[in-house]
Amino acid sequence: MLRVVFAGTPEFAAEHLRALLAHPQIDVVAAYTQPDRPAGRGKKLQPSAVKVLALEAGIPVEQPASLRTAEAQQQLAAYNADVMVVVAYGLILPEAVLDTPRYGCINVHGSLLPRWRGAAPIQRAIWAGDDYSGVAIMQMEAGLDTGPILASERLPIEATDTSASLYHKLAVLGPQALITSLLNLPELQAQAKPQDDQAATYAEKLSKAEAQLDWQQSAETLERWIRAFNPWPICWLVGADGAMIKVWQADIVAGQKSAIAGQILSVDKHGIVIQTTDAALRLLSLQPAGKKPMAVADFLNGRSDVFPLGQILSNERIS
């Protein structure tokens, strides 16, 4: 029986914990997760998805603010784990922690390392137009996602994938790869492949400011942008009246060579067509401030003034 300490926070991590709990050869002896955070309109403290699942399973839950203290490191050592599995935990593991379990710490990362090291690999892969994504099982070391690769699995990024849909696909692929890796851990560690640092790219954390659409980009880039930022932080634009409108869905249509990037070419129930640097982007689903996402036809029933035909939308960046 392999003694495992699990560390993770969001639902993606909880899917991996669920798989570990169901396996007869794996004994999850503790779950580490980030401290409860305020959420919702009432800003009440909310437990993470990993904490909820661990408590349901009767597993001890640890929520240290840091793993750098002697107290936190002693507590971890007391669990006498063979390995620590880390999935979207959100805290840095110091060297003392990496060296505590018998087989060290392994991480499930949502990309084909060394491509897209960092916080937002799923979103960055879609935005960049990558053909494939996947998961990498990595032996953790002090660097950011720099450790040797134990195993990896890949899948194609479909033309309709959003970060939400790709996230769910990887949440199925990842647990399978993790279980296989754990059951063959000594052999995989002996054959681990160092990453090629020269091929590394970095997936920085997303920001709301970064979600503002730039009409000086191609239609293909903008369409990928919208899918990559769905369901968070959601791409947005500034309408003719200065209002910020979120864009949930769009597709690419033919533009007009004589039109200016950002110019509104047509407005009807089938979509709002806006010129880019090459083709045009047709907006299909929008969300005004304080409202829920809606089809363009419903949006235009009450806000047709936001997209006057022929108007050139502002491209001024708003921080």
Short mmCIF file of C-alpha atoms in Angstrom, two decimals:
data_model
loop_
_atom_site.label_atom_id
_atom_site.label_comp_id
_atom_site.label_asym_id
_atom_site.label_seq_id
_atom_site.Cartn_x
_atom_site.Cartn_y
_atom_site.Cartn_z
CA MET A 1 0.00 0.00 0.00
CA LEU A 2 1.45 3.33 -1.11
CA ARG A 3 1.09 6.06 1.52
CA VAL A 4 0.22 9.35 -0.20
CA VAL A 5 -0.09 12.90 1.06
CA PHE A 6 -2.15 14.91 -1.42
CA ALA A 7 -1.83 18.67 -1.95
CA GLY A 8 -4.25 20.62 -4.12
CA THR A 9 -6.98 23.22 -4.06
CA PRO A 10 -9.48 23.60 -6.98
CA GLU A 11 -11.87 21.14 -8.58
CA PHE A 12 -9.18 20.02 -11.04
CA ALA A 13 -7.15 18.84 -8.05
CA ALA A 14 -10.20 17.26 -6.41
CA GLU A 15 -10.70 15.03 -9.47
CA HIS A 16 -7.21 13.63 -8.93
CA LEU A 17 -7.82 13.13 -5.21
CA ARG A 18 -11.05 11.30 -6.00
CA ALA A 19 -9.16 8.84 -8.22
CA LEU A 20 -6.55 8.21 -5.52
CA LEU A 21 -9.21 7.57 -2.89
CA ALA A 22 -10.88 4.98 -5.12
CA HIS A 23 -7.73 2.95 -5.78
CA PRO A 24 -7.18 -0.13 -3.57
CA GLN A 25 -3.37 0.10 -3.66
CA ILE A 26 -3.21 3.73 -2.56
CA ASP A 27 -3.70 5.05 0.98
CA VAL A 28 -4.25 8.81 1.14
CA VAL A 29 -3.12 9.69 4.66
CA ALA A 30 -3.69 13.47 4.53
CA ALA A 31 -4.86 16.26 2.23
CA TYR A 32 -3.18 19.65 2.10
CA THR A 33 -5.07 22.60 0.66
CA GLN A 34 -5.04 26.37 0.83
CA PRO A 35 -6.79 28.17 3.71
CA ASP A 36 -10.50 28.90 3.26
CA ARG A 37 -11.11 32.06 1.22
CA PRO A 38 -14.00 34.58 1.23
CA ALA A 39 -16.26 34.13 -1.79
CA GLY A 40 -19.64 35.22 -3.09
CA ARG A 41 -21.56 38.38 -2.34
CA GLY A 42 -21.52 37.71 1.39
CA LYS A 43 -17.75 37.12 1.35
CA LYS A 44 -18.18 34.12 3.62
CA LEU A 45 -15.23 31.78 4.03
CA GLN A 46 -15.48 28.92 1.57
CA PRO A 47 -13.54 25.64 1.71
CA SER A 48 -11.70 24.45 -1.36
CA ALA A 49 -12.99 21.56 -3.48
CA VAL A 50 -10.16 19.40 -2.13
CA LYS A 51 -11.08 20.16 1.47
CA VAL A 52 -14.73 19.30 0.91
CA LEU A 53 -13.85 15.97 -0.69
CA ALA A 54 -11.24 15.09 1.94
CA LEU A 55 -13.62 15.79 4.82
CA GLU A 56 -16.29 13.64 3.17
CA ALA A 57 -13.73 10.82 2.96
CA GLY A 58 -12.65 11.26 6.58
CA ILE A 59 -9.08 12.26 5.71
CA PRO A 60 -7.10 14.70 7.88
CA VAL A 61 -6.97 18.15 6.28
CA GLU A 62 -4.03 20.52 6.70
CA GLN A 63 -4.28 24.19 5.64
CA PRO A 64 -1.00 25.91 6.50
CA ALA A 65 -0.49 29.41 5.16
CA SER A 66 3.08 28.37 4.36
CA LEU A 67 5.16 25.21 4.26
CA ARG A 68 8.34 27.04 5.20
CA THR A 69 7.83 26.88 8.97
CA ALA A 70 9.39 24.16 11.10
CA GLU A 71 5.97 23.34 12.54
CA ALA A 72 4.42 22.72 9.11
CA GLN A 73 7.38 20.60 8.02
CA GLN A 74 7.26 18.50 11.19
CA GLN A 75 3.55 17.90 10.68
CA LEU A 76 4.18 16.72 7.13
CA ALA A 77 6.98 14.39 8.24
CA ALA A 78 4.68 12.87 10.88
CA TYR A 79 2.45 11.45 8.14
CA ASN A 80 5.36 9.23 7.04
CA ALA A 81 4.28 9.39 3.40
CA ASP A 82 5.91 7.47 0.57
CA VAL A 83 5.13 10.31 -1.83
CA MET A 84 3.43 13.70 -1.92
CA VAL A 85 1.18 14.31 -4.93
CA VAL A 86 0.75 17.98 -5.83
CA VAL A 87 -1.99 19.20 -8.20
CA ALA A 88 -2.75 22.93 -8.50
CA TYR A 89 -1.93 23.48 -4.84
CA GLY A 90 -0.92 27.13 -5.04
CA LEU A 91 1.84 27.15 -2.42
CA ILE A 92 5.59 26.91 -3.00
CA LEU A 93 7.20 23.72 -1.67
CA PRO A 94 10.61 24.42 -0.10
CA GLU A 95 13.48 21.97 -0.48
CA ALA A 96 12.87 20.49 2.97
CA VAL A 97 9.34 19.51 1.93
CA LEU A 98 10.43 18.15 -1.45
CA ASP A 99 12.85 15.84 0.34
CA THR A 100 10.52 14.65 3.11
CA PRO A 101 8.56 11.79 1.48
CA ARG A 102 10.38 8.58 0.56
CA TYR A 103 9.88 9.14 -3.19
CA GLY A 104 9.78 12.91 -2.97
CA CYS A 105 6.99 15.02 -4.47
CA ILE A 106 5.39 14.60 -7.88
CA ASN A 107 3.21 17.09 -9.69
CA VAL A 108 0.46 16.78 -12.27
CA HIS A 109 0.77 19.77 -14.61
CA GLY A 110 -1.82 20.70 -17.25
CA SER A 111 0.53 21.01 -20.22
CA LEU A 112 3.14 19.12 -22.19
CA LEU A 113 6.19 20.38 -20.32
CA PRO A 114 8.47 22.18 -20.91
CA ARG A 115 5.84 24.09 -22.89
CA TRP A 116 3.68 26.29 -20.67
CA ARG A 117 5.33 26.13 -17.30
CA GLY A 118 3.47 28.29 -14.81
CA ALA A 119 0.00 29.20 -13.60
CA ALA A 120 -2.26 29.23 -16.70
CA PRO A 121 -1.09 26.52 -19.11
CA ILE A 122 -4.56 25.55 -20.39
CA GLN A 123 -5.56 29.08 -21.32
CA ARG A 124 -2.20 29.98 -22.85
CA ALA A 125 -2.19 26.86 -25.03
CA ILE A 126 -5.58 27.74 -26.54
CA TRP A 127 -4.71 31.39 -27.05
CA ALA A 128 -1.42 30.49 -28.76
CA GLY A 129 -3.20 28.16 -31.17
CA ASP A 130 -1.44 24.98 -30.03
CA ASP A 131 -2.60 21.80 -31.74
CA TYR A 132 -2.15 19.70 -28.60
CA SER A 133 -2.36 19.95 -24.84
CA GLY A 134 -2.01 17.27 -22.20
CA VAL A 135 -0.69 16.46 -18.75
CA ALA A 136 2.83 15.91 -17.53
CA ILE A 137 3.70 13.94 -14.40
CA MET A 138 6.81 15.63 -13.05
CA GLN A 139 9.26 14.94 -10.24
CA MET A 140 9.27 18.23 -8.38
CA GLU A 141 12.40 20.24 -7.71
CA ALA A 142 13.07 23.78 -6.53
CA GLY A 143 12.47 25.49 -9.92
CA LEU A 144 9.07 26.46 -11.33
CA ASP A 145 7.82 23.34 -13.17
CA THR A 146 11.39 22.46 -14.13
CA GLY A 147 11.67 18.92 -12.76
CA PRO A 148 12.25 15.76 -14.83
CA ILE A 149 9.25 14.18 -16.57
CA LEU A 150 8.06 10.78 -15.36
CA ALA A 151 5.20 10.41 -17.84
CA SER A 152 2.97 12.47 -20.12
CA GLU A 153 -0.27 12.07 -22.02
CA ARG A 154 -1.53 14.35 -24.76
CA LEU A 155 -4.78 15.14 -26.53
CA PRO A 156 -5.75 17.43 -29.42
CA ILE A 157 -7.12 20.92 -28.79
CA GLU A 158 -10.34 21.11 -30.77
CA ALA A 159 -11.37 24.21 -32.70
CA THR A 160 -14.31 24.70 -30.33
CA ASP A 161 -12.45 24.12 -27.05
CA THR A 162 -12.69 26.75 -24.37
CA SER A 163 -10.44 26.68 -21.33
CA ALA A 164 -13.41 25.18 -19.47
CA SER A 165 -13.89 22.28 -21.91
CA LEU A 166 -10.15 21.57 -22.12
CA TYR A 167 -9.91 21.78 -18.33
CA HIS A 168 -12.56 19.05 -18.02
CA LYS A 169 -10.81 16.83 -20.58
CA LEU A 170 -7.52 17.12 -18.71
CA ALA A 171 -9.33 16.44 -15.43
CA VAL A 172 -10.14 13.00 -16.89
CA LEU A 173 -6.75 12.40 -18.51
CA GLY A 174 -4.69 13.55 -15.53
CA PRO A 175 -5.97 11.14 -12.86
CA GLN A 176 -5.45 8.18 -15.19
CA ALA A 177 -1.85 9.18 -15.88
CA LEU A 178 -1.27 9.86 -12.17
CA ILE A 179 -2.47 6.42 -11.04
CA THR A 180 -0.34 4.66 -13.64
CA SER A 181 2.69 6.70 -12.61
CA LEU A 182 2.25 6.02 -8.90
CA LEU A 183 1.95 2.26 -9.45
CA ASN A 184 5.23 2.32 -11.41
CA LEU A 185 6.98 5.10 -9.53
CA PRO A 186 10.45 3.60 -8.84
CA GLU A 187 10.87 2.50 -12.45
CA LEU A 188 9.67 5.85 -13.83
CA GLN A 189 11.94 7.79 -11.51
CA ALA A 190 14.91 5.75 -12.69
CA GLN A 191 14.06 6.62 -16.31
CA ALA A 192 12.92 10.24 -15.75
CA LYS A 193 13.69 12.61 -18.62
CA PRO A 194 15.15 16.06 -17.88
CA GLN A 195 13.28 18.93 -19.47
CA ASP A 196 14.82 20.94 -22.30
CA ASP A 197 15.01 24.41 -20.78
CA GLN A 198 15.68 25.92 -24.21
CA ALA A 199 12.21 24.81 -25.34
CA ALA A 200 10.40 26.17 -22.27
CA THR A 201 7.57 28.69 -22.51
CA TYR A 202 5.81 30.33 -19.57
CA ALA A 203 2.11 30.58 -18.83
CA GLU A 204 1.71 33.64 -16.66
CA LYS A 205 -1.39 34.09 -14.53
CA LEU A 206 -4.32 35.72 -16.37
CA SER A 207 -5.61 39.18 -15.52
CA LYS A 208 -8.86 41.02 -16.21
CA ALA A 209 -6.97 43.82 -17.95
CA GLU A 210 -5.44 41.30 -20.33
CA ALA A 211 -8.93 40.17 -21.33
CA GLN A 212 -9.70 43.42 -23.19
CA LEU A 213 -9.99 42.60 -26.90
CA ASP A 214 -7.58 44.36 -29.25
CA TRP A 215 -9.00 45.04 -32.70
CA GLN A 216 -5.48 45.42 -34.09
CA GLN A 217 -5.21 41.63 -33.96
CA SER A 218 -6.33 39.05 -36.50
CA ALA A 219 -9.78 37.47 -36.33
CA GLU A 220 -8.20 34.08 -35.61
CA THR A 221 -6.24 35.47 -32.66
CA LEU A 222 -9.32 37.20 -31.25
CA GLU A 223 -11.49 34.09 -31.59
CA ARG A 224 -8.91 32.00 -29.75
CA TRP A 225 -8.56 34.75 -27.16
CA ILE A 226 -12.29 34.57 -26.39
CA ARG A 227 -12.21 30.78 -26.00
CA ALA A 228 -9.06 30.86 -23.87
CA PHE A 229 -10.54 33.36 -21.40
CA ASN A 230 -13.83 31.47 -21.03
CA PRO A 231 -14.97 30.98 -18.24
CA TRP A 232 -12.54 33.42 -16.56
CA PRO A 233 -11.86 36.29 -16.73
CA ILE A 234 -14.00 36.54 -19.92
CA CYS A 235 -12.90 38.76 -22.77
CA TRP A 236 -14.49 42.18 -23.01
CA LEU A 237 -14.77 45.22 -25.23
CA VAL A 238 -15.82 48.84 -24.90
CA GLY A 239 -19.08 49.60 -26.70
CA ALA A 240 -19.86 52.82 -28.54
CA ASP A 241 -21.48 54.21 -25.39
CA GLY A 242 -18.39 53.47 -23.28
CA ALA A 243 -19.95 50.47 -21.57
CA MET A 244 -17.85 47.37 -20.90
CA ILE A 245 -19.40 44.31 -22.56
CA LYS A 246 -18.17 40.78 -21.96
CA VAL A 247 -17.87 38.47 -24.96
CA TRP A 248 -18.57 34.78 -24.34
CA GLN A 249 -18.65 33.42 -27.88
CA ALA A 250 -17.70 34.50 -31.38
CA ASP A 251 -16.76 33.08 -34.75
CA ILE A 252 -14.88 34.24 -37.84
CA VAL A 253 -16.58 35.57 -40.98
CA ALA A 254 -15.48 37.47 -44.08
CA GLY A 255 -14.54 41.10 -43.55
CA GLN A 256 -14.36 44.14 -45.81
CA LYS A 257 -11.00 45.21 -47.26
CA SER A 258 -11.99 48.87 -47.11
CA ALA A 259 -13.07 48.71 -43.46
CA ILE A 260 -10.99 49.83 -40.46
CA ALA A 261 -10.07 47.45 -37.65
CA GLY A 262 -12.74 47.80 -34.97
CA GLN A 263 -15.44 49.00 -37.38
CA ILE A 264 -18.94 47.55 -36.95
CA LEU A 265 -19.93 46.00 -40.29
CA SER A 266 -23.35 44.55 -39.54
CA VAL A 267 -25.76 44.18 -36.62
CA ASP A 268 -28.62 41.71 -36.60
CA LYS A 269 -30.06 38.80 -34.64
CA HIS A 270 -27.43 36.45 -36.12
CA GLY A 271 -24.51 38.41 -34.69
CA ILE A 272 -22.55 41.64 -34.50
CA VAL A 273 -19.79 41.66 -37.11
CA ILE A 274 -16.65 43.69 -36.40
CA GLN A 275 -13.68 44.14 -38.71
CA THR A 276 -10.23 43.01 -37.52
CA THR A 277 -6.86 43.34 -39.25
CA ASP A 278 -7.83 40.66 -41.77
CA ALA A 279 -11.24 38.98 -41.58
CA ALA A 280 -14.10 39.89 -39.23
CA LEU A 281 -15.24 38.63 -35.86
CA ARG A 282 -18.92 37.87 -35.36
CA LEU A 283 -20.04 38.23 -31.74
CA LEU A 284 -22.61 35.59 -30.79
CA SER A 285 -23.01 35.74 -27.00
CA LEU A 286 -22.61 38.87 -24.85
CA GLN A 287 -22.96 39.91 -21.23
CA PRO A 288 -23.71 43.50 -20.20
CA ALA A 289 -22.71 44.65 -16.73
CA GLY A 290 -24.97 43.25 -14.01
CA LYS A 291 -26.67 40.77 -16.37
CA LYS A 292 -26.26 37.15 -17.36
CA PRO A 293 -24.72 36.03 -20.67
CA MET A 294 -27.22 36.16 -23.52
CA ALA A 295 -27.50 35.57 -27.25
CA VAL A 296 -26.92 38.62 -29.46
CA ALA A 297 -30.58 38.72 -30.48
CA ASP A 298 -31.62 39.14 -26.83
CA PHE A 299 -28.87 41.70 -26.20
CA LEU A 300 -30.00 43.85 -29.13
CA ASN A 301 -33.58 43.93 -27.89
CA GLY A 302 -32.54 46.33 -25.15
CA ARG A 303 -29.06 47.61 -26.09
CA SER A 304 -28.97 48.15 -29.86
CA ASP A 305 -27.39 51.58 -29.29
CA VAL A 306 -24.16 49.96 -28.05
CA PHE A 307 -23.18 48.82 -31.56
CA PRO A 308 -24.20 51.48 -34.13
CA LEU A 309 -23.54 50.39 -37.70
CA GLY A 310 -20.30 51.82 -39.11
CA GLN A 311 -18.94 52.96 -35.72
CA ILE A 312 -15.27 52.21 -35.00
CA LEU A 313 -14.92 50.75 -31.53
CA SER A 314 -12.28 52.18 -29.24
CA ASN A 315 -9.02 50.32 -29.04
CA GLU A 316 -7.72 52.35 -26.10
CA ARG A 317 -6.37 50.02 -23.43
CA ILE A 318 -8.12 50.27 -20.06
CA SER A 319 -6.19 48.94 -17.06
#
